[in-house]
Coordinates of C-alpha atoms in Angstrom, one line a residue:
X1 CA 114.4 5.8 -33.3
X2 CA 115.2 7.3 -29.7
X3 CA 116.0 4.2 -28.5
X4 CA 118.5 3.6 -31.6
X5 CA 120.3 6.6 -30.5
X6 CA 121.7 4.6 -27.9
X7 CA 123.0 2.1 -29.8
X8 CA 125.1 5.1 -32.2
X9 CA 128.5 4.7 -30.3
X10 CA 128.6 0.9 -30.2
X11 CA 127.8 0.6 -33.7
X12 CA 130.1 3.8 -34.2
X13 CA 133.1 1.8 -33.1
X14 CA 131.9 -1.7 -35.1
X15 CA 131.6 0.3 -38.4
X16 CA 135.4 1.2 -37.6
X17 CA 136.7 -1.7 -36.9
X18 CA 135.3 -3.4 -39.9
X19 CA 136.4 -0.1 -42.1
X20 CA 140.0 -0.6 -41.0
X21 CA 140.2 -4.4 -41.6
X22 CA 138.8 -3.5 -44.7
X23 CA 141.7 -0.4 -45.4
X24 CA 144.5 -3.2 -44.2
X25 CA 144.0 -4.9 -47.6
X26 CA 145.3 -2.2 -49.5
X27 CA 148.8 -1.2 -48.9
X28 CA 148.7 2.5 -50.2
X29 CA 147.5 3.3 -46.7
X30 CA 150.5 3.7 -44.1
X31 CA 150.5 3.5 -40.2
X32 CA 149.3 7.2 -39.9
X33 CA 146.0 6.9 -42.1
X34 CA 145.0 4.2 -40.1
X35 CA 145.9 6.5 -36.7
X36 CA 143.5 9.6 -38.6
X37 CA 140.4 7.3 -39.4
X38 CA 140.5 5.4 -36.2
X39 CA 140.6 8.7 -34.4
X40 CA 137.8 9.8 -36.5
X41 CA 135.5 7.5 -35.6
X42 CA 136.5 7.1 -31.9
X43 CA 135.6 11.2 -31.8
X44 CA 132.7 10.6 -33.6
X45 CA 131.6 7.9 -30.7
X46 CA 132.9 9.8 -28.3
X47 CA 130.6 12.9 -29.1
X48 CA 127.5 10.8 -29.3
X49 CA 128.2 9.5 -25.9
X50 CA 129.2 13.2 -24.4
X51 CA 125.3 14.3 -25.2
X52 CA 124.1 12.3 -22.6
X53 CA 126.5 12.8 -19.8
X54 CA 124.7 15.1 -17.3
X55 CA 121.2 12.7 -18.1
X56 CA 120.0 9.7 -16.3
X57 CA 118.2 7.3 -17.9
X58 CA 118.0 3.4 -18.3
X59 CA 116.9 1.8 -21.4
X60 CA 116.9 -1.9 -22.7
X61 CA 116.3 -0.9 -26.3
X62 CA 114.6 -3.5 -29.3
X63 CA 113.6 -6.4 -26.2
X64 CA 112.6 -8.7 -29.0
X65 CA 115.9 -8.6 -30.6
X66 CA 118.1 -7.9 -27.9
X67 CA 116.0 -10.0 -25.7
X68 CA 116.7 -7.4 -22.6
X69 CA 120.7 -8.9 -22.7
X70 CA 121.9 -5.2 -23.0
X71 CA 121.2 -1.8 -20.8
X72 CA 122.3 1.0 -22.0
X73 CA 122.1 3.7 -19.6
X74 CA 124.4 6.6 -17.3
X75 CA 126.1 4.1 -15.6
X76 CA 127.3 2.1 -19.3
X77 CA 127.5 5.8 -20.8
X78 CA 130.0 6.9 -18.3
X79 CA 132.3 3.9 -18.5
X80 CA 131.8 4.3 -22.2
X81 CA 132.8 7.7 -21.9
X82 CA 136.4 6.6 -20.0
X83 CA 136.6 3.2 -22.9
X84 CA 136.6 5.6 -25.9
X85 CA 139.2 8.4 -23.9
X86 CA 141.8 6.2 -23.3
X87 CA 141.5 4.4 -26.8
X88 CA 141.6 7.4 -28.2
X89 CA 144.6 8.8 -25.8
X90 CA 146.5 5.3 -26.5
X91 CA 146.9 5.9 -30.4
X92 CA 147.4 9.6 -29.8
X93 CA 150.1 9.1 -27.5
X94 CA 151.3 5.8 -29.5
X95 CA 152.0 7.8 -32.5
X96 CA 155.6 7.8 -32.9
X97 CA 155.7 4.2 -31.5
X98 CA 153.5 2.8 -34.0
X99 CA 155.5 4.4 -37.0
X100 CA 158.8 3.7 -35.3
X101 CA 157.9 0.0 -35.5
X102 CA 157.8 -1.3 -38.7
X103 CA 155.4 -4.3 -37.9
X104 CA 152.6 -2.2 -36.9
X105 CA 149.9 -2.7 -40.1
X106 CA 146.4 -1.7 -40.7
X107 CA 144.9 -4.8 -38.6
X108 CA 145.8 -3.7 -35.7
X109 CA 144.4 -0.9 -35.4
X110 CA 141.3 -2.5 -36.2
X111 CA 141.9 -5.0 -33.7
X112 CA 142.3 -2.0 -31.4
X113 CA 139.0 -1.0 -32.2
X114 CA 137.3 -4.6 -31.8
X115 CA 138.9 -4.7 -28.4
X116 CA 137.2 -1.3 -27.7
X117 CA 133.5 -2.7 -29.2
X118 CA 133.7 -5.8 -26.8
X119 CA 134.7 -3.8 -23.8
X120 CA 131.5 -1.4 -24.3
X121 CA 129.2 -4.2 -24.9
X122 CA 130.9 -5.9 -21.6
X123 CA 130.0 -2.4 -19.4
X124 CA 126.5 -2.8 -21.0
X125 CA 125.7 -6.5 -20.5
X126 CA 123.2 -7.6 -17.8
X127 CA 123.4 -11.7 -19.1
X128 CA 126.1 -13.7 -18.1
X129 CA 126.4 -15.6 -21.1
X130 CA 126.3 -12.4 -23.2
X131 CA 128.9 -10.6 -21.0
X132 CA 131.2 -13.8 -21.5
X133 CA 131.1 -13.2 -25.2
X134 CA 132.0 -9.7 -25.0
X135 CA 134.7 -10.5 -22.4
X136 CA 136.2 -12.5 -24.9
X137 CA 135.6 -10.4 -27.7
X138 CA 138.2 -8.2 -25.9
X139 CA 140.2 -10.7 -24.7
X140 CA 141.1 -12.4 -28.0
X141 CA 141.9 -8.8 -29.6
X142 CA 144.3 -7.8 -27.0
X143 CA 145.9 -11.4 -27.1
X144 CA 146.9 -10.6 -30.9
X145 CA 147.6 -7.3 -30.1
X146 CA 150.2 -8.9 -27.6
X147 CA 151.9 -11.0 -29.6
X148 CA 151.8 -9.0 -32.4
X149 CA 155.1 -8.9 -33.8
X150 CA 156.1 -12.7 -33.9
X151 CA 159.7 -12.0 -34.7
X152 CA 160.1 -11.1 -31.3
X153 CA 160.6 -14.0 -29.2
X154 CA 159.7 -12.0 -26.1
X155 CA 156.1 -11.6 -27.7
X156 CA 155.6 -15.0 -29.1
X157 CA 155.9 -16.1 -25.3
X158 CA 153.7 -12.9 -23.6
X159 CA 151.1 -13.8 -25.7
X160 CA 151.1 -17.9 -25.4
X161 CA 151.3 -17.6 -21.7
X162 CA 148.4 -14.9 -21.9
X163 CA 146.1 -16.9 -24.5
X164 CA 146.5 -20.5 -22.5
X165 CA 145.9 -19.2 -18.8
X166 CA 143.1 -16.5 -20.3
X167 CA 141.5 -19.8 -22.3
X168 CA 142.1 -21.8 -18.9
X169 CA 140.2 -19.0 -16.5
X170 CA 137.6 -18.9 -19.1
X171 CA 136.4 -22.5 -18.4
X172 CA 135.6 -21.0 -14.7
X173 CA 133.6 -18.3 -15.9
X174 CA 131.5 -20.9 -17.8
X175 CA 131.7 -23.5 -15.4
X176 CA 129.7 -21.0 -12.9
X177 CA 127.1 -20.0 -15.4
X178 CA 126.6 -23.3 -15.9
X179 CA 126.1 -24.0 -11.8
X180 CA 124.0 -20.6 -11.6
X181 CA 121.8 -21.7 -14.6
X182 CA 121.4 -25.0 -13.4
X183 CA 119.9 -23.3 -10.2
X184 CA 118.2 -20.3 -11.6
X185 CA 117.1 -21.9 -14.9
X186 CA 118.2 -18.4 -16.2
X187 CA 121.6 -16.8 -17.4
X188 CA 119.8 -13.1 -17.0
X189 CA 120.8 -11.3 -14.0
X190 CA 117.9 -9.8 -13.6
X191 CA 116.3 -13.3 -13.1
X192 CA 119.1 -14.6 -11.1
X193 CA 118.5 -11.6 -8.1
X194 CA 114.6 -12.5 -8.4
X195 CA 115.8 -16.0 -7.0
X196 CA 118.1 -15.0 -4.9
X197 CA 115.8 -12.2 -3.1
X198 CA 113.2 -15.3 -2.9
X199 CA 115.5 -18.4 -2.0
X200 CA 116.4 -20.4 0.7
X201 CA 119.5 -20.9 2.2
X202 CA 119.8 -24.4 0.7
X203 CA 118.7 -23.4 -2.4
X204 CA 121.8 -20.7 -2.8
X205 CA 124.4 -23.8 -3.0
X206 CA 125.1 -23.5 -6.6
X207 CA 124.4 -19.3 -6.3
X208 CA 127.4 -19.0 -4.2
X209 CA 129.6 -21.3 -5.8
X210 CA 128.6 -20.3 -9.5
X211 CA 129.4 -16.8 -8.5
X212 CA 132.8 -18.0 -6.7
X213 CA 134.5 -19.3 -9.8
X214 CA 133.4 -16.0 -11.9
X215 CA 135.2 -14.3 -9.3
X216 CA 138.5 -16.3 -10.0
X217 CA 137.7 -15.0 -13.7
X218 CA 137.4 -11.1 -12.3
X219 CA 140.4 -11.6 -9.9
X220 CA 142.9 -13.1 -13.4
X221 CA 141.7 -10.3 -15.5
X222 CA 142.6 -7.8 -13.0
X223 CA 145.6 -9.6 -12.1
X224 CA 145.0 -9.8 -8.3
X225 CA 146.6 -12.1 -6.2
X226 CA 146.8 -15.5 -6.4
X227 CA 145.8 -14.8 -10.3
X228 CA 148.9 -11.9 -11.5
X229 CA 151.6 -14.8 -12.2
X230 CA 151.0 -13.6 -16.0
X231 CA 151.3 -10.2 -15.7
X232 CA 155.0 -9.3 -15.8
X233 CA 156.1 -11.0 -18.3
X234 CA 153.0 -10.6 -20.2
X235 CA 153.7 -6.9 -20.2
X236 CA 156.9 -7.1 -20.5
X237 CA 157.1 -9.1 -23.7
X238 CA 153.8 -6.7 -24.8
X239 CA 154.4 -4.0 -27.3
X240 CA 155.0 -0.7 -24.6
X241 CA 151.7 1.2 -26.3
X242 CA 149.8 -2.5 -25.5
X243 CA 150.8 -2.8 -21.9
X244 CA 149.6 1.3 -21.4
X245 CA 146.1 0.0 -23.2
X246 CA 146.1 -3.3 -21.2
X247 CA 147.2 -1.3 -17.7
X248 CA 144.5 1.1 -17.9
X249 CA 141.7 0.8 -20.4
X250 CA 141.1 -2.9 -20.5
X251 CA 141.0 -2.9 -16.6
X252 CA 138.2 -0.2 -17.0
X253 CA 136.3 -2.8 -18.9
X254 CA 136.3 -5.5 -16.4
X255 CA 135.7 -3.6 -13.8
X256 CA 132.5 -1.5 -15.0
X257 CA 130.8 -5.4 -15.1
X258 CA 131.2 -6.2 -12.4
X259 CA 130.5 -3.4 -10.2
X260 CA 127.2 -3.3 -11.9
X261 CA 126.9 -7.0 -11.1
X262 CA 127.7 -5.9 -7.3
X263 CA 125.1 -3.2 -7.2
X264 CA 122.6 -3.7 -9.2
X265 CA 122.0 -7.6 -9.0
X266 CA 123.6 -9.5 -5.9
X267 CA 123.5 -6.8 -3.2
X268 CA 122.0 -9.2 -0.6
X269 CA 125.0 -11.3 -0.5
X270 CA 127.9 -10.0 -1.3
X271 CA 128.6 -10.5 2.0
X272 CA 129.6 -13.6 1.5
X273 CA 132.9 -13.0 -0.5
X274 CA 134.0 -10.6 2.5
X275 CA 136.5 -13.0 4.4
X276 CA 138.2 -14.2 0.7
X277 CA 138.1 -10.6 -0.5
X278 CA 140.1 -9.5 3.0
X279 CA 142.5 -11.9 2.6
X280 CA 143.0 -11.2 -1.3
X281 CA 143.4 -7.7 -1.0
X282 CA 147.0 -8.3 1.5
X283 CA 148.3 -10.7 -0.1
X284 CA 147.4 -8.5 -3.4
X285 CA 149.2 -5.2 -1.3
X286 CA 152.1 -7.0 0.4
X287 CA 153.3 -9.5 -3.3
X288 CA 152.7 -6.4 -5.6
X289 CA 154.8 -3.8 -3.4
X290 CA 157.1 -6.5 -3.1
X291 CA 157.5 -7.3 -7.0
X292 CA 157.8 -3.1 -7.4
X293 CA 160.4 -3.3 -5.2
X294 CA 162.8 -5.8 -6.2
X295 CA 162.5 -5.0 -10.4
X296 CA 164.7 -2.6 -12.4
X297 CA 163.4 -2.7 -15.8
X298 CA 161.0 0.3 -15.4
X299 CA 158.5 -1.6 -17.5
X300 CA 158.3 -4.1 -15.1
X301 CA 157.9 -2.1 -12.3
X302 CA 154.7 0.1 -13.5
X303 CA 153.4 -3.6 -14.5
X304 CA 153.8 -4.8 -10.3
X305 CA 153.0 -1.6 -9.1
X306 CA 149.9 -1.9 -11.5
X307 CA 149.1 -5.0 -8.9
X308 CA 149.4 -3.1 -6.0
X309 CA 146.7 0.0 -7.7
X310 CA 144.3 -3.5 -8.3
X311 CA 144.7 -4.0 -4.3
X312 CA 143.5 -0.1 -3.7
X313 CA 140.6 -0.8 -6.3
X314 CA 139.5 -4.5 -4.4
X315 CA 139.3 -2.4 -1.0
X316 CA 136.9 -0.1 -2.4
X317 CA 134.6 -3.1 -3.7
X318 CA 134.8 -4.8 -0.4
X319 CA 133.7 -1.5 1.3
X320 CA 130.7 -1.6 -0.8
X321 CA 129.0 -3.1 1.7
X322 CA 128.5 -2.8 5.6
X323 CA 129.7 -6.0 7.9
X324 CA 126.6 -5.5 9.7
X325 CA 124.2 -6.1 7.3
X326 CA 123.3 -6.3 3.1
X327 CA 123.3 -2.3 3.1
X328 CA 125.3 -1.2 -0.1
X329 CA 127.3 1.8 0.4
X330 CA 126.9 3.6 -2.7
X331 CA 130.2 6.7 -1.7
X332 CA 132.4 4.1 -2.0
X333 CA 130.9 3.3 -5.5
X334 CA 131.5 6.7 -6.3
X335 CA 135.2 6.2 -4.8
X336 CA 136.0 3.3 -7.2
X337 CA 134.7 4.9 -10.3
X338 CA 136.9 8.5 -9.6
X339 CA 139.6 5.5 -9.1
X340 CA 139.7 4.3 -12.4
X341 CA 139.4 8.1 -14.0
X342 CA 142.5 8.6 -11.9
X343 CA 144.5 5.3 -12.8
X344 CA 143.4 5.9 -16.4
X345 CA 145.0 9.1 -16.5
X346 CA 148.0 8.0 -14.2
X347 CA 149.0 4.8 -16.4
X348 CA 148.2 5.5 -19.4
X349 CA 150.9 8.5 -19.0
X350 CA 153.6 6.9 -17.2
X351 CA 153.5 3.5 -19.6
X352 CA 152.5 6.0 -22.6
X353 CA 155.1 8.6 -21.7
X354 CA 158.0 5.3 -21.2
X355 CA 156.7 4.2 -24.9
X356 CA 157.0 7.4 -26.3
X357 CA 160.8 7.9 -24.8
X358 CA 161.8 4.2 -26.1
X359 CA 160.7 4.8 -29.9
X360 CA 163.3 6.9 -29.5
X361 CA 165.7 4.9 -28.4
X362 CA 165.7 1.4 -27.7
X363 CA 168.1 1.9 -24.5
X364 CA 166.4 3.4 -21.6
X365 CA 165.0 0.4 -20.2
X366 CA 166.3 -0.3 -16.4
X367 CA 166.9 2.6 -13.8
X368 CA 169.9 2.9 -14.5
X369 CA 168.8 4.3 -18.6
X370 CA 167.1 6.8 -17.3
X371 CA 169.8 8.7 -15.4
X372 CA 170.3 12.3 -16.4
X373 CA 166.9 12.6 -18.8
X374 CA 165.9 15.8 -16.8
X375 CA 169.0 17.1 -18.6
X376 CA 168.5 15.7 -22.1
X377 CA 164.3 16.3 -21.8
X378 CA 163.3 18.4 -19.0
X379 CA 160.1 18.4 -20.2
X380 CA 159.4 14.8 -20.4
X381 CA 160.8 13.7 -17.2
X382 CA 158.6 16.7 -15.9
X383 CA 156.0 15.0 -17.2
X384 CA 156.8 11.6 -16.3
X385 CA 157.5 12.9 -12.7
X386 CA 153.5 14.1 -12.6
X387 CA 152.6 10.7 -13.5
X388 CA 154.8 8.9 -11.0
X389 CA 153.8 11.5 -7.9
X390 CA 150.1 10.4 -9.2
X391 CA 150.4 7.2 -9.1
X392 CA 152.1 7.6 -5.4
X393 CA 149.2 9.4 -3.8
X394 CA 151.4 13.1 -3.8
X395 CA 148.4 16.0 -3.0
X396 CA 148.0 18.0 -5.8
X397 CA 147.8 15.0 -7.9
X398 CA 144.3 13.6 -9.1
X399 CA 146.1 10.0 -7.7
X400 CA 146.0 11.5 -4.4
X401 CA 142.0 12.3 -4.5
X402 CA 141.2 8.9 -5.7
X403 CA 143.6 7.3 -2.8
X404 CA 141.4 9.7 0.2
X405 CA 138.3 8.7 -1.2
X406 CA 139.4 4.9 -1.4
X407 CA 141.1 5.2 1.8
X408 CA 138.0 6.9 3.7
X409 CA 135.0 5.0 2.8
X410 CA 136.9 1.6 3.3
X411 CA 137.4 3.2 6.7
X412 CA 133.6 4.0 7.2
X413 CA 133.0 0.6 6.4
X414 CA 134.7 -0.8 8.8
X415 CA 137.7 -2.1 7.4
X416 CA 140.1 0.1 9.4
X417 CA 143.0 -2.9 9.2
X418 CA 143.2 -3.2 6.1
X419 CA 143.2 0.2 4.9
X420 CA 146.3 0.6 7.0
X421 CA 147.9 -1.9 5.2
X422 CA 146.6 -0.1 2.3
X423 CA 148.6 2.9 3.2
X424 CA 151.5 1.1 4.6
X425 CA 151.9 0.3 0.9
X426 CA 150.9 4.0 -0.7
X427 CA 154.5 4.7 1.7
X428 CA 156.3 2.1 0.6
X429 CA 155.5 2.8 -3.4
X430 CA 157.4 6.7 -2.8
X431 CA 160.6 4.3 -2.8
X432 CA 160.3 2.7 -6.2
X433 CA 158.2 5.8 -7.9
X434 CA 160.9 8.3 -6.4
X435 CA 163.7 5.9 -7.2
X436 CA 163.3 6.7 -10.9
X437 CA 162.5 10.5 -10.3
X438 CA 165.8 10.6 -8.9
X439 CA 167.3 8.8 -11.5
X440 CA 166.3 11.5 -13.9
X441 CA 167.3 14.3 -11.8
X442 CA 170.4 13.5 -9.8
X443 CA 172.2 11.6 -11.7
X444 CA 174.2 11.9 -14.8
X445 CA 173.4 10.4 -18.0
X446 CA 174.8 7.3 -19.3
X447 CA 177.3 7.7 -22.5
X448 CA 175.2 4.9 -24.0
X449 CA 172.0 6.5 -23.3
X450 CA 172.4 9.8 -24.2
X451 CA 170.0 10.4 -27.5
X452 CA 169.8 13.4 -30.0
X453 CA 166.7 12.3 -31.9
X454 CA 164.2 13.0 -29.6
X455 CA 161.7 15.5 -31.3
X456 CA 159.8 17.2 -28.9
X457 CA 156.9 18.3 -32.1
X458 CA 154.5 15.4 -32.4
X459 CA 151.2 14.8 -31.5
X460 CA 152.4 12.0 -29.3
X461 CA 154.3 14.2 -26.9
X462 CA 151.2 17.1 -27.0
X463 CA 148.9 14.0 -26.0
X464 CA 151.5 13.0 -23.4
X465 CA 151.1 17.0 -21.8
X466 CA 147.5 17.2 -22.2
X467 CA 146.9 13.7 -20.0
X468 CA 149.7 15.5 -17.8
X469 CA 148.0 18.3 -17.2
X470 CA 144.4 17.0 -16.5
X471 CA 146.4 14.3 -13.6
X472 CA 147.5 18.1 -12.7
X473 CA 143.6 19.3 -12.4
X474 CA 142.0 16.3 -11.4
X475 CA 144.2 17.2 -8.0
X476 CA 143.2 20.8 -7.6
X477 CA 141.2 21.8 -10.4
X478 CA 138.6 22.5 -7.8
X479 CA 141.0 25.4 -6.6
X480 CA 142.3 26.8 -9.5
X481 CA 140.0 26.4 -12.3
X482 CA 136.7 25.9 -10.4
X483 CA 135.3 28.3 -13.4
X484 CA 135.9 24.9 -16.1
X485 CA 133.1 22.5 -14.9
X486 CA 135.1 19.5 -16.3
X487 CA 137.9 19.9 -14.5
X488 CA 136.4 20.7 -11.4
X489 CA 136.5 17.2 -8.9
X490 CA 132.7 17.8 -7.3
X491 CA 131.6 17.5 -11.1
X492 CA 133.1 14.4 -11.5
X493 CA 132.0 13.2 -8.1
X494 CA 128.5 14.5 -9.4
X495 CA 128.4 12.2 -12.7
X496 CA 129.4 9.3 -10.7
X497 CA 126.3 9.5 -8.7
X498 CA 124.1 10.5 -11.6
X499 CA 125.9 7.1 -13.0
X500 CA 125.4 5.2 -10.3
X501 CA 121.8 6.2 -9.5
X502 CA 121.1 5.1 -12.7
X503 CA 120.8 1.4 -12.0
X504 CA 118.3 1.7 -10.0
X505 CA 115.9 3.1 -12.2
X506 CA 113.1 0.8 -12.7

């Protein structure tokens, strides 16, 4: 039975899922039923996965059914914890977008939770072939969620070139399973670092490349360069609420597998990918600024400045481990994980925030739509303005804390160079961020633009202020509300060690 209870929020979100496809067949339930039950259940998971926070434990529950594929422990439990969040954020702040768009049906939002089930099993899976299954679990649910509304020309394309290049990276992941297995005789990481820690050099071959084209599957799913020639117009043809989910939450996902892949199971060479890695994370930095810089459809922007963030994020990985020898350096572990709490936050309210403005109206789209919305909604270009100044680096922001932790233990490590391209970049993003704050503030509004419907009373907009004002005390909730745990920035520090620590429990 204790070993069931870990199992309660997975299953939590399945029963959902299957619960809502099962609501979609009856069409006395509208867009904001489906919105209360699927927040029901994701607070009900939530919860379950809230009693374990401050614990550290590692369990491979039922090995005779589960055949030790799955570990749940802190480490799964706090990715978990960020999964369900920004699900959960994403329809709250989605709420007038979904019932200001017609097309949006009961499926969906079962699809949104199936996207959410596969991304939990993917931060628990320790098995290649099991990982692959809940990789594309998500995948396929976020694909349909991206073409959702096939009137739309715009979508029918996002999601074809999505679906075809996904399906096409895929084939790589497999392909180096295949080469690892053939090697190893075993798709079970835990197996594969037993060879490894007792193989030869020749015998490593099929290790390295196996693990090589599995990369080329993290780097498309994160959209890092040479892999990101999806991601504009895959987000821009997305429904806006989809590219907010897709931005932060799904990112989450594929990131929480790997890094436990990093630490936990090929530490002694990951090494190896350091040249690639270097040469990845400028061309990442230098073609992502570069794409910010040249778009105005704000949409677009967020999406290539979402490139540049993955660059930030691949710097921290690299710094993981030590030129000089296999030593893995756990603070910048810590760095990555406070990261993604901070671009979760960030993203999900500047792409939420941008959704929730164009259910209003359909016209603020470029730079030039926004012009004078400090004067038609000075609290939501406040808000948006928090979001942007995080997503910059700006102290006071929580963006800021994850950029100085980022920034200092890639410098610890030894990779001085590139974490000055790094910050040449942070300087360069105050341009295109600040280039829309001062379209809201200094400018007056277009004739066309101007909109009276906006109705600052929903639940979307109070969801909009509440991720505004933890981006707000992620920055110096140490300072001003040290007396609130949560919001204090040494807690969260403290459950990404107590995470982190927890793979190594034996």
């Amino acid at each position: 039975m204790n070993q069931f209870l870990y199992l309660i929020p997975t299953l939590i979100i399945l029963v959902g899922a299957i619960v809502l496809m099962f609501m979609s067949m009856y069409k006395r339930f509208n867009v904001k039923n489906f919105i209360v039950v699927s927040s029901f259940f994701l607070i009900i998971a939530l919860g379950f996965t809230l009693v374990n926070i401050t614990t550290s434990y590692s369990v491979q529950p039922y090995p005779h059914f589960l055949n030790n594929v799955l570990t749940f422990d802190s480490f799964s439990n706090f990715f978990n914890i960020m999964l369900i969040a920004g699900t959960l954020l994403t329809l709250l702040i989605g709420e007038h977008y979904f019932q200001h768009r017609s097309y949006f049906k009961g499926e969906f939002f079962s699809l949104l939770l199936f996207a959410l089930f596969g991304m939990m099993i993917l931060a628990h899976s320790n098995e290649l072939v099991t990982a692959y299954i809940a990789l594309e679990i998500a995948s396929f649910s976020v694909y349909i969620m991206v073409g959702y509304n096939s009137d739309d020309a715009k979508r029918v394309e996002a999601i074809f070139k999505y679906l075809v290049l996904g399906s096409f990276i895929g084939a790589f992941y497999l392909l180096g399973v295949v080469l690892i297995y053939g090697a190893t005789t075993s798709t079970n990481l835990a197996d594969i670092l037993t060879f490894i820690t007792n193989a030869n050099s020749q015998d490593m071959v099929l290790i390295y490349i196996g693990f090589t084209l599995i990369l080329f599957t993290f780097l498309f799913k994160i959209a890092a360069f040479p892999f990101q020639s999806w991601l504009l117009d895959v987000y821009r043809g997305a429904p806006m609420i989809i590219t907010a989910y897709m931005a932060s939450t799904f990112k989450i996902a594929i990131f929480s597998f790997f890094l436990r892949v990093i630490l936990e199971y090929i530490a002694p060479i990951v090494d190896f990918w350091d040249g690639i890695i270097s040469v990845i994370i400028i061309l990442t930095l230098v073609f992502g600024t570069w794409l910010a810089i040249t778009q105005q459809i704000v949409k677009r922007m967020l999406a290539a400045s979402s490139i540049v963030h993955t660059g930030y994020l691949l710097l921290a990985f690299i710094a993981l481990s030590y030129k000089d020898g296999h030593i893995i350096n756990l603070a910048s572990a810590y760095a990555i994980m406070f990261y993604l709490i901070a671009y979760l936050l960030s993203a999900l309210g500047a792409f939420g925030l941008a959704s929730h403005i164009i259910s209003e109206t359909n016209v603020k789209v470029t730079y030039d739509d926004f012009k004078g919305l400090a004067k038609q909604r000075p609290f939501l270009a406040a808000m948006m303005t928090i979001f942007l100044f995080s997503l910059a680096g700006i102290p006071s922001t929580i963006g800021f804390i994850g950029k100085f932790y980022v920034f200092t233990e890639a410098i610890s490590a030894g990779y001085t160079t590139l974490t000055i391209v790094a910050i040449i970049a942070t300087i360069v993003s105050v341009y295109y961020y600040f280039k829309l704050v001062a379209m809201m503030y200094f400018y007056p509004a277009k004739e066309e633009c101007v909109s009276i419907e906006f109705n600052d009373k929903r639940v979307s907009t109070y969801a909009i202020a509440f991720v505004a004002i933890l981006t707000i005390l992620g920055g110096i909730g140490s300072a001003i509300v040290f007396f609130i745990p949560v919001m204090n920035i040494d807690t969260i520090i403290n459950l990404t060690q107590l995470s982190v620590q927890s793979l190594f429990i034996k």
